[in-house]
Coordinates of C-alpha atoms in Angstrom, one line a residue:
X1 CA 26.7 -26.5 22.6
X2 CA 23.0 -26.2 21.4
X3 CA 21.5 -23.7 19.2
X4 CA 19.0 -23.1 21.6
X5 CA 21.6 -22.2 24.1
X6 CA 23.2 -19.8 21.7
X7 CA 19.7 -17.6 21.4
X8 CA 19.3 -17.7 25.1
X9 CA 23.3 -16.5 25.5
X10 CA 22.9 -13.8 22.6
X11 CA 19.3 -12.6 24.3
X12 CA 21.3 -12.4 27.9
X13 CA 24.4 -10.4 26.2
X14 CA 22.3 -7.9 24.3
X15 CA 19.4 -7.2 27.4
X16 CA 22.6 -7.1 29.8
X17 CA 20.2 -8.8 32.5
X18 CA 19.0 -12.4 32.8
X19 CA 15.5 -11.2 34.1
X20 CA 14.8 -9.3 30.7
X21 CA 16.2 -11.5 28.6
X22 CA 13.8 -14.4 30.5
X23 CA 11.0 -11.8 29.8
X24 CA 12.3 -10.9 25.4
X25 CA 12.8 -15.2 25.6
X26 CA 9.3 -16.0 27.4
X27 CA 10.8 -18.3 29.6
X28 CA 11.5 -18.3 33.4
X29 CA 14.4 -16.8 34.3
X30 CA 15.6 -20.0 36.5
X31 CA 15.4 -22.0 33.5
X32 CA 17.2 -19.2 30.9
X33 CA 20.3 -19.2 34.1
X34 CA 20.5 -23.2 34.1
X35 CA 21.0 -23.6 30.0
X36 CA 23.3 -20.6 30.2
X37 CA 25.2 -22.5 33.0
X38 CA 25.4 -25.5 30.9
X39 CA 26.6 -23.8 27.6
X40 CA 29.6 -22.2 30.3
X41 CA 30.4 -26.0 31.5
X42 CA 30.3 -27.0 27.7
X43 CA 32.8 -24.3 27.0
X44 CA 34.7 -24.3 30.1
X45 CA 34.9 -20.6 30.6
X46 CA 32.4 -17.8 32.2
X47 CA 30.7 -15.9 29.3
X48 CA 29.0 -13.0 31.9
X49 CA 30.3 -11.5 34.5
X50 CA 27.4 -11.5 37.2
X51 CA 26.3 -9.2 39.7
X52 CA 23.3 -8.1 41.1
X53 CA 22.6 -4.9 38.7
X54 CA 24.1 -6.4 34.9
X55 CA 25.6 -9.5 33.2
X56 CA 28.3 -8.2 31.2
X57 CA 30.1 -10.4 28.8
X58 CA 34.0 -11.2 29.5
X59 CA 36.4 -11.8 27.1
X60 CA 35.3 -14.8 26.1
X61 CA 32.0 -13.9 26.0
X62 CA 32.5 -10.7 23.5
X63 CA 34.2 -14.2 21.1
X64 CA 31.7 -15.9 21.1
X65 CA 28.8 -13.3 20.8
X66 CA 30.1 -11.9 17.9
X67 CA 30.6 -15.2 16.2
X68 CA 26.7 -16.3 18.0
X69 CA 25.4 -13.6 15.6
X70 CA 27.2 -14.9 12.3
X71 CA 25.7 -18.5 13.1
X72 CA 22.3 -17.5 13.9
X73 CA 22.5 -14.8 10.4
X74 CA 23.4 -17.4 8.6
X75 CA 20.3 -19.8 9.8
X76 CA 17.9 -17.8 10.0
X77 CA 19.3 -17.0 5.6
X78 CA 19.1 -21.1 5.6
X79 CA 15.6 -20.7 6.2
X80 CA 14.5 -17.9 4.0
X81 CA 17.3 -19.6 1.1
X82 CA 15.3 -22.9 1.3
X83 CA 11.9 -21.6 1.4
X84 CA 12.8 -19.3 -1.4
X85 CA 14.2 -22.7 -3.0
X86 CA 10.9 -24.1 -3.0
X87 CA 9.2 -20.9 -4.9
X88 CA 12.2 -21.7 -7.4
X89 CA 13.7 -18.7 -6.4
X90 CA 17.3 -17.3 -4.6
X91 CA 16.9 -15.0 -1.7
X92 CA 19.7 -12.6 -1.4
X93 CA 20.3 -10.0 1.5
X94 CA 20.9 -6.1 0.5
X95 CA 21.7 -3.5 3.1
X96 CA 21.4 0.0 2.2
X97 CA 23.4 2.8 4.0
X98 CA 21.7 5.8 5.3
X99 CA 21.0 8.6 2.7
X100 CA 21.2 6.2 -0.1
X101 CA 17.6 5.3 -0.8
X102 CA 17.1 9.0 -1.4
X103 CA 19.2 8.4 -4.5
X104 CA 18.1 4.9 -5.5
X105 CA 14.4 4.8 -4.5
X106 CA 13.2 4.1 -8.1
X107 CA 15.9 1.2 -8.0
X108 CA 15.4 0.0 -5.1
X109 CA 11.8 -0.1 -5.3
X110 CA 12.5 -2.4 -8.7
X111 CA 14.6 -5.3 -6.8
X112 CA 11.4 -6.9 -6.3
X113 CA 10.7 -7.6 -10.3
X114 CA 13.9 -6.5 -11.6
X115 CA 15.8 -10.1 -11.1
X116 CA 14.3 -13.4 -12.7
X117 CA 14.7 -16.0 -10.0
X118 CA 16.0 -14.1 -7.5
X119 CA 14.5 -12.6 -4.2
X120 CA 16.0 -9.5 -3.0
X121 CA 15.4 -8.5 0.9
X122 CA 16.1 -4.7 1.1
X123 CA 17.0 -3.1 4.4
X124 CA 18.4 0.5 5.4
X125 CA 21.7 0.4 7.7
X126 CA 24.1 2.8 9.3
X127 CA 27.5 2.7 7.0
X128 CA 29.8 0.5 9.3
X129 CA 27.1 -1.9 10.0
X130 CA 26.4 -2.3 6.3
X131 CA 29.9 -3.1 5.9
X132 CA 30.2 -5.2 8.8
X133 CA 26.9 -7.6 7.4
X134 CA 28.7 -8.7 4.7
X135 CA 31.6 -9.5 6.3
X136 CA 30.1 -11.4 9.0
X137 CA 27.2 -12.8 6.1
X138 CA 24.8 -11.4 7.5
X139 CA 24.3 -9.6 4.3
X140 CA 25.0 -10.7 0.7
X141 CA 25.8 -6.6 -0.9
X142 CA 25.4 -3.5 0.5
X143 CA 25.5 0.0 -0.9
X144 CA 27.2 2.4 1.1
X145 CA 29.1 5.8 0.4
X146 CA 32.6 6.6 0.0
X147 CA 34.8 4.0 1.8
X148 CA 37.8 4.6 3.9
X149 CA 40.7 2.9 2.7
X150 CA 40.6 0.8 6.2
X151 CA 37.1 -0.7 4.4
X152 CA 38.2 -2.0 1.5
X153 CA 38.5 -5.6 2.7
X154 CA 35.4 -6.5 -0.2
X155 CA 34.9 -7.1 -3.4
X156 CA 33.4 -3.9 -4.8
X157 CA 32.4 -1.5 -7.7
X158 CA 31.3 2.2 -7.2
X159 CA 28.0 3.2 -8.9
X160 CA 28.3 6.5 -9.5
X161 CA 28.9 9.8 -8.0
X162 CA 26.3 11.8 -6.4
X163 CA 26.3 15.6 -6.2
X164 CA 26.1 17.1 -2.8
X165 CA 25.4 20.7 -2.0
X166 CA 25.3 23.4 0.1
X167 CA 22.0 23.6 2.0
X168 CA 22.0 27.3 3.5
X169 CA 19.5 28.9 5.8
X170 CA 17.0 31.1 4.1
X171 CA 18.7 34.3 5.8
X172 CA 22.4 33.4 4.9
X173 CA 24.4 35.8 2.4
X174 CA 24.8 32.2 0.3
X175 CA 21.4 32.0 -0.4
X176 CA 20.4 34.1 -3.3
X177 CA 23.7 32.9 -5.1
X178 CA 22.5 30.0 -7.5
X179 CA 26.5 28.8 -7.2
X180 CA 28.8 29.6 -3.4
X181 CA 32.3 29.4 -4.3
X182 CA 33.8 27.3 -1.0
X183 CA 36.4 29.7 -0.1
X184 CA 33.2 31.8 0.7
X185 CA 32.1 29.2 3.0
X186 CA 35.3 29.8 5.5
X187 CA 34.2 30.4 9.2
X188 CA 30.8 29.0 9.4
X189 CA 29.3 26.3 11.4
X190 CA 28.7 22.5 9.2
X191 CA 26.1 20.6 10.8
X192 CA 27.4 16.8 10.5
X193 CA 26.0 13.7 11.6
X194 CA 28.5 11.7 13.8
X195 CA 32.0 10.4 12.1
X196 CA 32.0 7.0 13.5
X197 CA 29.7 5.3 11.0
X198 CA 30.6 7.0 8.1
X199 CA 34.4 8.0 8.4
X200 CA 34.5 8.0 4.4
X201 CA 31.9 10.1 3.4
X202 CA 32.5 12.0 7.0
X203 CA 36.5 13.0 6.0
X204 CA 35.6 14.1 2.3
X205 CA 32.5 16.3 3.0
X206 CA 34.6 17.8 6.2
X207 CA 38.1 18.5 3.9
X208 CA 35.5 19.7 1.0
X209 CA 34.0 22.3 2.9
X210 CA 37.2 23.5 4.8
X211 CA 40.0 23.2 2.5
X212 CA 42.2 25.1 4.2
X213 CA 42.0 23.0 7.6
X214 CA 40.4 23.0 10.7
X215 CA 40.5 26.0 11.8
X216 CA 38.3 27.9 8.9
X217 CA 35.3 26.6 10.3
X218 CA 33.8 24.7 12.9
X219 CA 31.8 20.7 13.2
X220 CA 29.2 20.7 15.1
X221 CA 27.6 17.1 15.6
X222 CA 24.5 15.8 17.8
X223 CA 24.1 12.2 17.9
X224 CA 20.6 12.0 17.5
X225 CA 21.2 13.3 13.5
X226 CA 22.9 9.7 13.2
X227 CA 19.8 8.4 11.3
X228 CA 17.7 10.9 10.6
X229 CA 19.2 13.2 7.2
X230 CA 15.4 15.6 8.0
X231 CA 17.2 16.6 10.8
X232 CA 20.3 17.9 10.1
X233 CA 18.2 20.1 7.7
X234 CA 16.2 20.8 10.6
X235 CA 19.4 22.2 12.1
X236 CA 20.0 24.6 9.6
X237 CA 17.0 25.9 9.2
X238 CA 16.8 26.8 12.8
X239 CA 20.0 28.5 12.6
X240 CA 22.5 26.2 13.9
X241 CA 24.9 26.3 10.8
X242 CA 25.1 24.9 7.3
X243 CA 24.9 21.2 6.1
X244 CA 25.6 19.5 2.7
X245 CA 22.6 18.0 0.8
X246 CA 21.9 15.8 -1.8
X247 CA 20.8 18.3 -4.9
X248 CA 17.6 17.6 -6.2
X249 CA 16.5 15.4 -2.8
X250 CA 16.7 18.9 -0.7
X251 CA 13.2 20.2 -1.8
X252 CA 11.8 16.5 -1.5
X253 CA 12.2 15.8 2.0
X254 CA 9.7 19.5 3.5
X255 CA 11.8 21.1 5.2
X256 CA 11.0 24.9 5.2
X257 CA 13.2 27.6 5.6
X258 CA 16.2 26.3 4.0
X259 CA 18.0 26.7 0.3
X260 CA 20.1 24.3 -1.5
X261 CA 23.1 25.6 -3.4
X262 CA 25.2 24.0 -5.8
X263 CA 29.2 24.0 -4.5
X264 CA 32.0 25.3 -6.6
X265 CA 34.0 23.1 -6.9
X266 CA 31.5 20.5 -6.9
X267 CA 31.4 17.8 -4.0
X268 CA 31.1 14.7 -5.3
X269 CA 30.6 11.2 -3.5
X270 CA 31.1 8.0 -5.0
X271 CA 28.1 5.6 -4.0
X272 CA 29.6 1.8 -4.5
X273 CA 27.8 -1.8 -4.0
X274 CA 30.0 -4.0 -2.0
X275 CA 30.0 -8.1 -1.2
X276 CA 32.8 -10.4 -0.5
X277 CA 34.9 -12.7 -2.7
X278 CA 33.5 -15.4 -4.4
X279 CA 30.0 -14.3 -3.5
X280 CA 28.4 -16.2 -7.0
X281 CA 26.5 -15.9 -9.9
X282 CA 23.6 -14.7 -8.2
X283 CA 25.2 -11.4 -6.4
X284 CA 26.9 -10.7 -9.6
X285 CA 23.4 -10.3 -11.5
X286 CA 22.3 -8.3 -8.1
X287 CA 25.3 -6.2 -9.1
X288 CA 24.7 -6.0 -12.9
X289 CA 21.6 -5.0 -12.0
X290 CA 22.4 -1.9 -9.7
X291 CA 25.1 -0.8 -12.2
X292 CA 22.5 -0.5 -15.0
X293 CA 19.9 1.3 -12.7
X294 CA 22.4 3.5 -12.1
X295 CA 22.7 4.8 -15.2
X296 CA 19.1 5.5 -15.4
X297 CA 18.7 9.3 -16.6
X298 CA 16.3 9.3 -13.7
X299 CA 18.6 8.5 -11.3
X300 CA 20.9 11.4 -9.3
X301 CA 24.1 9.3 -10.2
X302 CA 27.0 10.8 -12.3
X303 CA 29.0 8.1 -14.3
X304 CA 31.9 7.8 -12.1
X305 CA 35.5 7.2 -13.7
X306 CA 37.6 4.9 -11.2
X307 CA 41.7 5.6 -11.6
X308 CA 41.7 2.2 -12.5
X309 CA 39.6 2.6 -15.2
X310 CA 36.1 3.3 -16.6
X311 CA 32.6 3.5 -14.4
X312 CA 31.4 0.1 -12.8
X313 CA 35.8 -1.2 -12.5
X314 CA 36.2 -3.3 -9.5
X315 CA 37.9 -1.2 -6.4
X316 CA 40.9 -3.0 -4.9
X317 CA 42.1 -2.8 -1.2

């Protein structure tokens, strides 16, 4: 089994087609079939089901795709680590969950002269597959929102709480009320972005806003809000419902017709950084230094007191 052969397997499994994935590879498509071939005799097994439309993976191939990705993750890090090596320097991997960076722009911004020795590569994620990085090392942290108790597999430590609102349309009976008392809140529509990624954060802002089940108001989700936190304002200021917001990022992000209105009682979700056991010295300072951004004054981060114990304890599965 080659690593060249892995590329050309991974390229075939995510195009679905040998022909595109000959075009992504720059190859001819003869050749990309004959090494695939030969990684299937290696293996003994069929990785694709063929026919004349698709190649879709069989069982065997969804095994080894999903551990193709951890290899290649963790060479193309092997590169960047020994280059990074020779500038005297550690490169670490942080993925960022949606909605995040609105919090921890100044932060995040910092990573690049914040850490002595260490080189921080910063990219924005959907919650799962933020998770799902570090697991897989494809990442070394993440930051994501509230976790689901199914998540807590990692090593983690929340950063703080961050106060979400109610963002109202200008025309709704909430919106000159500088506070809206929840109960209030029973029977309209909350504009959420789809569950899947997010089942944490998705659960709490959900219970939060309709405490008294279901059935005192109604979800309405559209998939193509999954990445894009403008639009779900958007939403509401078209008349489509209500949404929570970040308070204090509301204003930032132009969208007109719209109020932000603090909740009573407050919503609050925990924001924590996450990375798996044994991770060394050089995530911990990545982690030290996150917890004392945090506490910035500048920062939109409440300090956070954990059941276990005071702000920055480690969380536990």
């Amino acid at each position: 089994m080659e690593f060249r052969q892995l590329r050309y397997f991974l390229a075939v499994a995510e195009e679905g087609r040998f022909n595109r994935a000959a075009q992504r590879l720059h190859i001819a498509a003869s050749s990309l079939s004959q090494q695939i071939s030969a990684l299937e005799r290696d293996l003994k097994v069929s990785l694709f089901e063929r026919t004349p439309e698709a190649a879709r993976l069989t069982p065997a191939g969804v095994v080894l795709a999903e551990r193709t990705r951890i290899i290649l993750a963790e060479v193309e890090r092997a590169r960047a680590d020994v280059r990074a090596a020779g500038r005297d320097r550690r490169r670490l991997t942080l993925r960022v969950a949606n909605m995040a960076e609105l919090v921890l722009d100044g932060p995040l911004r910092g990573l690049g002269l914040g850490i002595d020795g260490i080189e921080v590569s910063v990219s924005s994620s959907r919650g799962d597959d933020a998770l799902e990085a570090v697991r897989q090392g494809r990442a070394d942290a993440a930051i994501v929102w509230s976790r689901a108790p199914v998540d807590r597999d990692l090593e983690g430590v929340v950063l703080g709480s961050v106060v979400f609102g109610v963002v109202v349309p200008l025309g709704h009976r909430a919106a000159g009320s500088a506070t809206v008392p929840v109960g209030a809140l029973a029977g309209d529509v909350l504009v959420m972005f789809p569950r899947e990624p997010f089942a944490g954060i998705w659960d709490r802002t959900v219970a939060h806003f309709f405490p008294g089940g279901a059935g005192h108001g109604q979800v309405v989700v559209e998939p193509n809000l999954l990445n894009s936190p403008d639009a779900v304002l958007r939403a509401v200021a078209t008349g489509v419902g209500i949404a929570a917001g970040i308070l204090g990022t509301v204003d930032a992000m132009g969208v007109h017709g719209i109020a932000a209105r603090r909740l009573d009682p407050d919503l609050r979700l925990e924001l924590e950084v996450v990375w798996r056991p044994h991770a060394g010295q050089s995530v911990g300072r990545l982690v030290d230094f996150l917890l004392r951004s945090a506490r910035d004054p500048g920062i939109a981060i409440e300090a956070f007191e954990h059941p276990a114990g005071g702000a920055g304890q480690p969380i536990t599965a």
